[in-house]
mmCIF file of C-alpha atoms in Angstrom:
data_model
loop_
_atom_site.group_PDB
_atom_site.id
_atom_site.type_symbol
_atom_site.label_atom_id
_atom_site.label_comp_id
_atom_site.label_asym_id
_atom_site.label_seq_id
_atom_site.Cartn_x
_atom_site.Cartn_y
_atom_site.Cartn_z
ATOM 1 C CA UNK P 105 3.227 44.005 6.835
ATOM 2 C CA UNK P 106 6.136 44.552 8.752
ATOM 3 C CA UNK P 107 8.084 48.027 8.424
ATOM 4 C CA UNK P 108 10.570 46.815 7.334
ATOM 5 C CA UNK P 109 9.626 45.109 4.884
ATOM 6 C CA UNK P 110 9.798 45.979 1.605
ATOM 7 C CA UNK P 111 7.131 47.459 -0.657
ATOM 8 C CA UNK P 112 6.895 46.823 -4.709
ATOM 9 C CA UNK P 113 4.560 47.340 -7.129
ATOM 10 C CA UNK P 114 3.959 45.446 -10.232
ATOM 11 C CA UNK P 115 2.319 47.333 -13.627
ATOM 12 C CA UNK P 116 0.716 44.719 -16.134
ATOM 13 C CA UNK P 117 -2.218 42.065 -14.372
ATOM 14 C CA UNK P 118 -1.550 40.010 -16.916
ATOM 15 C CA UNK P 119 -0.110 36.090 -15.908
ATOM 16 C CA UNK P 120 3.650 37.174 -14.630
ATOM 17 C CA UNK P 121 2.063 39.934 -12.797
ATOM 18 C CA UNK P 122 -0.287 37.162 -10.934
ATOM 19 C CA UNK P 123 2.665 34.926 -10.693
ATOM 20 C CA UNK P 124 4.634 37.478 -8.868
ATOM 21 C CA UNK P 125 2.060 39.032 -6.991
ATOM 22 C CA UNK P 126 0.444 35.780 -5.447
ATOM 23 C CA UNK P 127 3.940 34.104 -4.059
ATOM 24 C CA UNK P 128 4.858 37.887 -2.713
ATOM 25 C CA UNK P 129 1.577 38.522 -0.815
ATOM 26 C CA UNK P 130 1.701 34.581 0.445
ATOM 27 C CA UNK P 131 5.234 35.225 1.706
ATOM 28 C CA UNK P 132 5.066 39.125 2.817
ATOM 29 C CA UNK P 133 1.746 40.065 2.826
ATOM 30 C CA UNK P 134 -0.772 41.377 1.181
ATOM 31 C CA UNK P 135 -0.102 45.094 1.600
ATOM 32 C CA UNK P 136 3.916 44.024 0.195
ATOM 33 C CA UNK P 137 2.529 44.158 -2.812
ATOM 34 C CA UNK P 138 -0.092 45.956 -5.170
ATOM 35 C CA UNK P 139 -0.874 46.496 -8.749
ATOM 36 C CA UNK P 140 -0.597 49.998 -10.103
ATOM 37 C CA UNK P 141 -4.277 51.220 -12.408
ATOM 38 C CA UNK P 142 -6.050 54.303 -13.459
ATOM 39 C CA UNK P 143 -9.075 54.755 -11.983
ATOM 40 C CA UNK P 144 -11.377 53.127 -14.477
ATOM 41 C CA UNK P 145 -9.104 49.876 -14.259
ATOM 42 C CA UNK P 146 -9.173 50.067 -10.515
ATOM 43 C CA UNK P 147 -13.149 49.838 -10.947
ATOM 44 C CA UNK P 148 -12.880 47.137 -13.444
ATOM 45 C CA UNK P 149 -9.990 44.646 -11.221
ATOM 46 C CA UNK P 150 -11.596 45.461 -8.490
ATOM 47 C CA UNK P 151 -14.827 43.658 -9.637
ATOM 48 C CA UNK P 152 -12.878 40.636 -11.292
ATOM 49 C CA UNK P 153 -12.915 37.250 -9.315
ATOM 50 C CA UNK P 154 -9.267 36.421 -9.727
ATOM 51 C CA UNK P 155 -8.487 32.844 -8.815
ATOM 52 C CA UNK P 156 -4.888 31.235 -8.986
ATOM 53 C CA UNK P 157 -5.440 27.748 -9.714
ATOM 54 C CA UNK P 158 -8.466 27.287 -8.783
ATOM 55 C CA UNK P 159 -8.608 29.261 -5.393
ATOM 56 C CA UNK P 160 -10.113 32.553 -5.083
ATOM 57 C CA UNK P 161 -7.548 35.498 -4.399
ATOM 58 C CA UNK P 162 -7.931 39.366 -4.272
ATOM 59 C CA UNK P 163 -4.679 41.944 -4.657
ATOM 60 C CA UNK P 164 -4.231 45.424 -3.340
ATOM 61 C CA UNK P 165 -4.825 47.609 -6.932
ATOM 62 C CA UNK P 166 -3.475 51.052 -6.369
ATOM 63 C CA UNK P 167 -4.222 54.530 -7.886
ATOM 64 C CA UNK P 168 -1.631 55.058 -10.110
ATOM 65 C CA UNK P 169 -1.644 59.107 -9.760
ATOM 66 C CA UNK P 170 -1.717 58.705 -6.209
ATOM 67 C CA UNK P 171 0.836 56.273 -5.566
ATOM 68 C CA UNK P 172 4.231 56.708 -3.402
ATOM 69 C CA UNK P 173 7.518 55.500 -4.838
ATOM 70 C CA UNK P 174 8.051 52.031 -4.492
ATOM 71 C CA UNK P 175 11.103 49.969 -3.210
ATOM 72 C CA UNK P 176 10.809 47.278 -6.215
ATOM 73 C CA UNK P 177 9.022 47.892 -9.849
ATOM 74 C CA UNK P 178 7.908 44.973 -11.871
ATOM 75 C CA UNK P 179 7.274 46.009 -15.367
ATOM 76 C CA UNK P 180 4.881 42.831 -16.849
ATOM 77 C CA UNK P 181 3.018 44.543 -19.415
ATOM 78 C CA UNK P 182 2.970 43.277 -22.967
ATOM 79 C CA UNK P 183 5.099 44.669 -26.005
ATOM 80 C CA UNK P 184 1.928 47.105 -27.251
ATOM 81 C CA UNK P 185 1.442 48.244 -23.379
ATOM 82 C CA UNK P 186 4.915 49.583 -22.673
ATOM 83 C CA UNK P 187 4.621 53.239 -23.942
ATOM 84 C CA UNK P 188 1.257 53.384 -21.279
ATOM 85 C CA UNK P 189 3.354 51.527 -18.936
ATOM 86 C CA UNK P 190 5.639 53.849 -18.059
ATOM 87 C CA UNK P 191 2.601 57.089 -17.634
ATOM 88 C CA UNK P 192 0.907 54.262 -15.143
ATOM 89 C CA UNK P 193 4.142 53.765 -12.922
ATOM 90 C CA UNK P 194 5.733 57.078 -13.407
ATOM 91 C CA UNK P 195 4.339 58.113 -9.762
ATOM 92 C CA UNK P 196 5.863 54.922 -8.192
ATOM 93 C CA UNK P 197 9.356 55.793 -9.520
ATOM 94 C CA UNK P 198 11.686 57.679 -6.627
ATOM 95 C CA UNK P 199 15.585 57.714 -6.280
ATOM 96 C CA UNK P 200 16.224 54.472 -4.808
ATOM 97 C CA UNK P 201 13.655 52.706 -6.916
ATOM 98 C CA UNK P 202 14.697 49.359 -8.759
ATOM 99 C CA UNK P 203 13.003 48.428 -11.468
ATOM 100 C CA UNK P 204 13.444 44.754 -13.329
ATOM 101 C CA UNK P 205 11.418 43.847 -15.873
ATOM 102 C CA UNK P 206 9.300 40.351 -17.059
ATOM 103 C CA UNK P 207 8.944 41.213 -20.668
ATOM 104 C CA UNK P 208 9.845 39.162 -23.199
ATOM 105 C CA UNK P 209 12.292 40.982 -26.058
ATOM 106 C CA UNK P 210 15.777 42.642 -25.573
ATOM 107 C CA UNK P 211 14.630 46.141 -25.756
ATOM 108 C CA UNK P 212 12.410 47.122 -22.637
ATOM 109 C CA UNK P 213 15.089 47.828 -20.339
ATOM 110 C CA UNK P 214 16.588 50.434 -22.749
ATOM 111 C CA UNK P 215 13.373 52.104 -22.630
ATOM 112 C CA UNK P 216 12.457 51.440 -19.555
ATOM 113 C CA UNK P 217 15.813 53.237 -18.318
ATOM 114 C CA UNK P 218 15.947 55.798 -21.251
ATOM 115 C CA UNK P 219 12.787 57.003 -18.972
ATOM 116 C CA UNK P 220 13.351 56.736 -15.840
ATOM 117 C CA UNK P 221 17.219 56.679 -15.559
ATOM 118 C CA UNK P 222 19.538 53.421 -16.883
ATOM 119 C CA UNK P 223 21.375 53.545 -13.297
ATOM 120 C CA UNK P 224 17.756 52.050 -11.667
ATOM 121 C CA UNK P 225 16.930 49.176 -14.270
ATOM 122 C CA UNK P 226 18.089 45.779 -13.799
ATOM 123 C CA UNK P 227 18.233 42.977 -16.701
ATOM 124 C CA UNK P 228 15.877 40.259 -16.037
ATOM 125 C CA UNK P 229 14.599 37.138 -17.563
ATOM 126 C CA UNK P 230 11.894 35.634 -16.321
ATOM 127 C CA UNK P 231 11.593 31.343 -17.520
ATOM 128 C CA UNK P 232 10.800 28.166 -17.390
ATOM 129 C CA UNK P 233 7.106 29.416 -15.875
ATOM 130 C CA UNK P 234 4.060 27.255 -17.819
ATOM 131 C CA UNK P 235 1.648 30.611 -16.496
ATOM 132 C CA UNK P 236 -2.017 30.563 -18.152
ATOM 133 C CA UNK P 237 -4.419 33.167 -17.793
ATOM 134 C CA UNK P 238 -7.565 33.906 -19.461
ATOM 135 C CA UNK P 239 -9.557 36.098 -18.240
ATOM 136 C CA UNK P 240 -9.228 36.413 -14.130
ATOM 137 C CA UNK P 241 -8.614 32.878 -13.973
ATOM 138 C CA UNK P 242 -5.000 31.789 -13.815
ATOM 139 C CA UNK P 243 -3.522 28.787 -14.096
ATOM 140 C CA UNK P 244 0.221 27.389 -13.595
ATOM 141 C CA UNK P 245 2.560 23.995 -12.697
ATOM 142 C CA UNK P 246 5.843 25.269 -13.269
ATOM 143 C CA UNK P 247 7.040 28.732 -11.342
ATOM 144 C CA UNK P 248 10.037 28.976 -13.078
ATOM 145 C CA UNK P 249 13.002 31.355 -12.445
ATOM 146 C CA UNK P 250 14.500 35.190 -12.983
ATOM 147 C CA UNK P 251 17.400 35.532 -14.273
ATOM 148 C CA UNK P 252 19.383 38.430 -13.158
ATOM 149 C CA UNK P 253 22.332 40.641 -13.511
ATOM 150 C CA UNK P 254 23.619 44.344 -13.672
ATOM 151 C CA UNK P 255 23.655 46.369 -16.983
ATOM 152 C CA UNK P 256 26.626 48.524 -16.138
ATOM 153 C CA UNK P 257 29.077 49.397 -13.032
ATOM 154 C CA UNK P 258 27.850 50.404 -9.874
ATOM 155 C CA UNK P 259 24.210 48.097 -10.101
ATOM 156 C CA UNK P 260 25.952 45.955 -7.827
ATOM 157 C CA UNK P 261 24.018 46.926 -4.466
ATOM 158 C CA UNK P 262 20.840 47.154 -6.278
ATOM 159 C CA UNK P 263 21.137 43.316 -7.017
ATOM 160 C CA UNK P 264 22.140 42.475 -3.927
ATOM 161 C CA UNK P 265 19.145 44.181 -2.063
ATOM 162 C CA UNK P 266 16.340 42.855 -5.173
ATOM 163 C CA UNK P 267 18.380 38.964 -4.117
ATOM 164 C CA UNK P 268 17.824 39.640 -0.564
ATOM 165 C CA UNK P 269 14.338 40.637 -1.180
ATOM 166 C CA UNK P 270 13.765 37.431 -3.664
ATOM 167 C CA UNK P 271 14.579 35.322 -0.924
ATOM 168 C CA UNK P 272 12.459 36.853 1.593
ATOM 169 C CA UNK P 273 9.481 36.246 -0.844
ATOM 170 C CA UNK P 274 10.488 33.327 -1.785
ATOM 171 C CA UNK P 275 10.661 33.957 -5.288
ATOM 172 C CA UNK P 276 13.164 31.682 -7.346
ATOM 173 C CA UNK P 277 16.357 33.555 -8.972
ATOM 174 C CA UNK P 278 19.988 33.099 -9.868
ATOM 175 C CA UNK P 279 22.192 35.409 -10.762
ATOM 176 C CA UNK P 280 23.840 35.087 -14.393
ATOM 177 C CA UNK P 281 27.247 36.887 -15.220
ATOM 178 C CA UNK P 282 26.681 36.647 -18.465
ATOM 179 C CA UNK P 283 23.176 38.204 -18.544
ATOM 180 C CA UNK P 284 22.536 39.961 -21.734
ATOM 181 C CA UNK P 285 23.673 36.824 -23.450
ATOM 182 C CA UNK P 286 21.098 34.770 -21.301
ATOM 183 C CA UNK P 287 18.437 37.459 -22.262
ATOM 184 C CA UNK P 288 18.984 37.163 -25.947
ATOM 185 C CA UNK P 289 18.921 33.337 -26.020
ATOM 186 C CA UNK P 290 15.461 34.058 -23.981
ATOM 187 C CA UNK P 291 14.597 36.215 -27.063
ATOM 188 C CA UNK P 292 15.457 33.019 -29.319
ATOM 189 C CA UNK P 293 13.739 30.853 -27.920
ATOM 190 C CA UNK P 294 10.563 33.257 -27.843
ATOM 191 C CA UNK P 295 11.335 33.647 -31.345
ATOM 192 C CA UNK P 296 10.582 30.399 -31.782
ATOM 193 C CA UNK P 297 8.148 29.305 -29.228
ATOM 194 C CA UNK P 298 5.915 31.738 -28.962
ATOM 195 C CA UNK P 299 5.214 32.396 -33.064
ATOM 196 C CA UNK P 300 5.064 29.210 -33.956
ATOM 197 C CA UNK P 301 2.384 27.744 -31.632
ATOM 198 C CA UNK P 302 0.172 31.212 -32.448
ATOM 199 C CA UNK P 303 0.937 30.523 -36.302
ATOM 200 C CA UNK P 304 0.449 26.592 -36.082
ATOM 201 C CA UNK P 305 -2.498 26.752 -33.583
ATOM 202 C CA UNK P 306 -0.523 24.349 -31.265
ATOM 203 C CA UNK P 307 0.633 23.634 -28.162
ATOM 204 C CA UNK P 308 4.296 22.755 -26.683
ATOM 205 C CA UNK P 309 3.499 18.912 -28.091
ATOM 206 C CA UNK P 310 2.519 19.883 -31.535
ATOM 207 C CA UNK P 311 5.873 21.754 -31.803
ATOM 208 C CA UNK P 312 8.373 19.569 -30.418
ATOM 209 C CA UNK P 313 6.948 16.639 -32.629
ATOM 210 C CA UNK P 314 8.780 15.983 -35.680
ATOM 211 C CA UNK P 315 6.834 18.068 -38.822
ATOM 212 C CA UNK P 316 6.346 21.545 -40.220
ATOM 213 C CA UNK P 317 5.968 23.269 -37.320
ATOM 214 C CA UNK P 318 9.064 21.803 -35.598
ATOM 215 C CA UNK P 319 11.177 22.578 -38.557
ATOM 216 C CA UNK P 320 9.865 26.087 -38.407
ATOM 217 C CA UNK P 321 10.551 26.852 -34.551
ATOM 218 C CA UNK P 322 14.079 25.581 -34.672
ATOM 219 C CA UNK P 323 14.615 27.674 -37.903
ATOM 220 C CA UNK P 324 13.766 30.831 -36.377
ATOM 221 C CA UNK P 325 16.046 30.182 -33.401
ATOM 222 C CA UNK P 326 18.565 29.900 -35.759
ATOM 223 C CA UNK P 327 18.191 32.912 -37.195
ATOM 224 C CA UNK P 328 18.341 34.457 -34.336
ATOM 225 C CA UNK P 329 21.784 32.774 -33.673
ATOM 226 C CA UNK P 330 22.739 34.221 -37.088
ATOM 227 C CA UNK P 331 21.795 37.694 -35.434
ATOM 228 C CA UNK P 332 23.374 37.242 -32.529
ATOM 229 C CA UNK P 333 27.036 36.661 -34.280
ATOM 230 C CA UNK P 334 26.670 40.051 -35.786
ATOM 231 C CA UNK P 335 25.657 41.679 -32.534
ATOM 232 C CA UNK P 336 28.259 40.472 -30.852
ATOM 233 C CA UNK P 337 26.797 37.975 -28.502
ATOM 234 C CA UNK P 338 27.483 34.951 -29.765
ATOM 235 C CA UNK P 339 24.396 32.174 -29.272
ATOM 236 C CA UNK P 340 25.267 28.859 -30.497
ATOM 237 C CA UNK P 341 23.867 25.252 -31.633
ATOM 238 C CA UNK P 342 24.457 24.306 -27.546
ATOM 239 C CA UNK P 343 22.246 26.864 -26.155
ATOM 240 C CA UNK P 344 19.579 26.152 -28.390
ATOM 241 C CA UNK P 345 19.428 22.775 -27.646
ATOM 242 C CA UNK P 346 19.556 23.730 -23.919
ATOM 243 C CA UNK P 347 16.585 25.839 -25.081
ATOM 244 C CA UNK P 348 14.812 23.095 -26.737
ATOM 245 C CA UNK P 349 15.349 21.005 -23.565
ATOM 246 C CA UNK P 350 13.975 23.266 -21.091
ATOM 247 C CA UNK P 351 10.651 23.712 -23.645
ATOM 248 C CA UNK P 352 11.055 19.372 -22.962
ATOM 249 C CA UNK P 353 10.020 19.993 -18.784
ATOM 250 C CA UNK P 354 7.020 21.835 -19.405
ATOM 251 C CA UNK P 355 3.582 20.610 -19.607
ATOM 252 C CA UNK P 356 3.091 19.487 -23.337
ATOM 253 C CA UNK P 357 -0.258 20.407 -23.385
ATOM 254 C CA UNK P 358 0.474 23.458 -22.661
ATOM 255 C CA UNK P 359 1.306 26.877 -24.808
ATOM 256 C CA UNK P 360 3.275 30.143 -24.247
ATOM 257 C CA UNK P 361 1.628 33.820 -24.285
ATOM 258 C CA UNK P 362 1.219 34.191 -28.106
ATOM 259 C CA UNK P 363 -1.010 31.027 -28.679
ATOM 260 C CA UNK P 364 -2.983 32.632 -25.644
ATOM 261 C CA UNK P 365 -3.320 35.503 -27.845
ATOM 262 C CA UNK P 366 -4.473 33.420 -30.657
ATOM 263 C CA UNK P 367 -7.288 31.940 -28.766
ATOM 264 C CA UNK P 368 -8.461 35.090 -27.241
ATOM 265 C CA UNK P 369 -8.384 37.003 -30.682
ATOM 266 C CA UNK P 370 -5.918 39.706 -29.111
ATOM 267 C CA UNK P 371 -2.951 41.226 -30.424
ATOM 268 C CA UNK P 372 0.067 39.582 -30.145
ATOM 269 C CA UNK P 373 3.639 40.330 -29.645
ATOM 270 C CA UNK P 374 4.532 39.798 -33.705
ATOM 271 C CA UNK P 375 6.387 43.124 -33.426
ATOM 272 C CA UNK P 376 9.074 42.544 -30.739
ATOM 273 C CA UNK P 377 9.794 38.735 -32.131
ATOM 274 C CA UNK P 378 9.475 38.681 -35.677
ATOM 275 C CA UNK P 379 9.591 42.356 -36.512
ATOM 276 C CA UNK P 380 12.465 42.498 -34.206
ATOM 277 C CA UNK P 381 14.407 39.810 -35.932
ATOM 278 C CA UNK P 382 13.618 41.866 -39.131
ATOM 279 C CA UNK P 383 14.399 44.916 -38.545
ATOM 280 C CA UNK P 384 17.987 44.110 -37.095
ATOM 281 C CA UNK P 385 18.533 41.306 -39.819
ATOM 282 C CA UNK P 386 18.221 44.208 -42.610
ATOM 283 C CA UNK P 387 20.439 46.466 -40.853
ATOM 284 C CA UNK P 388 23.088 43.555 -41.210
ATOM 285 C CA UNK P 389 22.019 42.692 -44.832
ATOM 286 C CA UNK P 390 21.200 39.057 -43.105
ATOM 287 C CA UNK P 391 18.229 37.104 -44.960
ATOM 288 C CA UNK P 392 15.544 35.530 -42.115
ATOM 289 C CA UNK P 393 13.197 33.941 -44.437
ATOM 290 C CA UNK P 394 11.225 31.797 -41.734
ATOM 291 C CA UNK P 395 10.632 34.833 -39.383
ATOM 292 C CA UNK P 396 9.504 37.236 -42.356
ATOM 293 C CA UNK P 397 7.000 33.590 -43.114
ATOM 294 C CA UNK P 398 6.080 34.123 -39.592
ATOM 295 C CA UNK P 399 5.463 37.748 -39.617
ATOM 296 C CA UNK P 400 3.287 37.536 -42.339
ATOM 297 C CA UNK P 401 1.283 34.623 -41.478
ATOM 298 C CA UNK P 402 0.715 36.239 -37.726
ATOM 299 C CA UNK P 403 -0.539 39.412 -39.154
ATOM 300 C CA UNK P 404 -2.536 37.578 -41.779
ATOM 301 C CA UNK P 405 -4.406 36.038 -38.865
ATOM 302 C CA UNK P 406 -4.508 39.372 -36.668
ATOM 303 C CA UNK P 407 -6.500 40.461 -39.112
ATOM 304 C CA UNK P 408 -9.338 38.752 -39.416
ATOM 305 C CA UNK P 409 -9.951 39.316 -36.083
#
């Protein structure tokens, strides 16, 4: 790795963190990039045959106590992982430290910053990725994009270096002015998406056909439009058909994180779409009748796990 070049670390081996990490080391390096672990999840990556579709890879995994502070921070844990998160990167964390994160939800950045200091945290959406990954094997057609932009005045040089750095890696961006309204109509169409193949058992093509479970994903994103009006950000009909479009270019037999889950019996995210949705709906006295059908029916099936 050149000197100059610069270093970031990425908490969460999960399918973003593999997206990430392969194009950075393939562009910059291997030693441009590690993944941050406690020592018995050193042990255990270290051992795992990771392949990226289909060909063998290996990352640099990192102590997390022992770790220096890091030019770049990719937080790509999920929802139930943040709170350990933030122990696991803590040491990686120095003054001029940027930190964007790949989670889905509109919250993490708050916390993330809350933690660690709001100045250093950049919004970020990561889309239009088709990543699979069960196990060490990963699997992906579609790279997608980040979305990017500050959160409040004086972010500005931060973006510019993480843009300069994005091209260096090669690592598709743009750079939205309107970026919390782009990260809420993310949030929408995760809403969506993401519940209703885990509650249907489907994939994109089961949800886009005409039925049940298409009726359900476009009624969720509409509630979340409904939510959005009384935050103040103002989705519309138009983005979620832009939504609904994008969904269109990916693979059909394909299926987002949350029907993952569902197949691999884990946990899912229920709690930062659904519960989400709920929470903020009752604060506005708003009913969202197909997210609380949602909620229920997720944790229904959580539980016979």
């Amino acid at each position: 790795m050149n000197k100059d070049t610069k270093k970031t670390v990425i908490v969460g081996l999960g399918a973003l963190g593999m997206l990430y990490a392969g194009q950075i080391s393939r562009s910059l390096g291997p030693e441009a990039v590690s993944f941050l672990a406690d020592k018995e999840r050193m042990e255990r990556y270290r051992q795992m045959p990771f392949t990226i579709n289909g060909e063998p890879c290996s990352f640099l995994i990192e102590d997390c106590e022992e770790v220096k502070p890091a030019d770049f921070v990719i937080v790509a844990v999920k929802y139930n992982g943040l709170t350990s998160a933030l122990e696991t990167m803590k040491n990686s964390i120095g003054p001029d430290t940027t930190i964007i994160s790949v989670m889905n939800g509109i919250e993490s950045e708050s916390v993330i910053g809350e933690r660690f200091g709001h100045e250093k945290v950049l919004y970020c959406i990561a889309q239009g990725m088709d990543a699979m990954k069960f196990g060490p094997t990963f699997t992906f057609n579609h790279f997608g994009e980040l979305c990017l932009g500050v959160r409040m005045e004086g972010q500005e040089e931060r973006l510019n270096a993480l843009a300069v750095y994005l091209d260096q890696a090669g690592v598709p961006y743009r750079i939205e002015k309107n970026i919390e309204k782009r990260l809420w109509g993310k949030f929408m169409v995760n809403v969506g998406i993401n519940q209703t193949c885990m509650a249907y058992e489907t994939d994109y093509a089961g949800i886009l056909a005409p039925g049940e479970a298409n009726d359900t994903l476009l009624g969720a994103m509409r509630e979340v439009i409904s939510l959005s009006q009384k935050e103040g950000i103002h989705l519309s009909e138009e983005d979620l058909n832009d939504y609904i479009d994008l969904i269109k270019s990916l693979p059909p037999e394909s299926a987002p994180s949350m029907r993952q889950d569902g197949i691999a019996r884990r946990y899912s995210e229920v709690e930062m779409f659904a519960g989400t949705v709920r929470r903020m709906a009752a604060k506005h006295g708003l009913e969202v009748p197909v997210n609380d059908r949602l909620y229920g029916r997720i944790k229904e099936m959580e539980a016979a796990y």
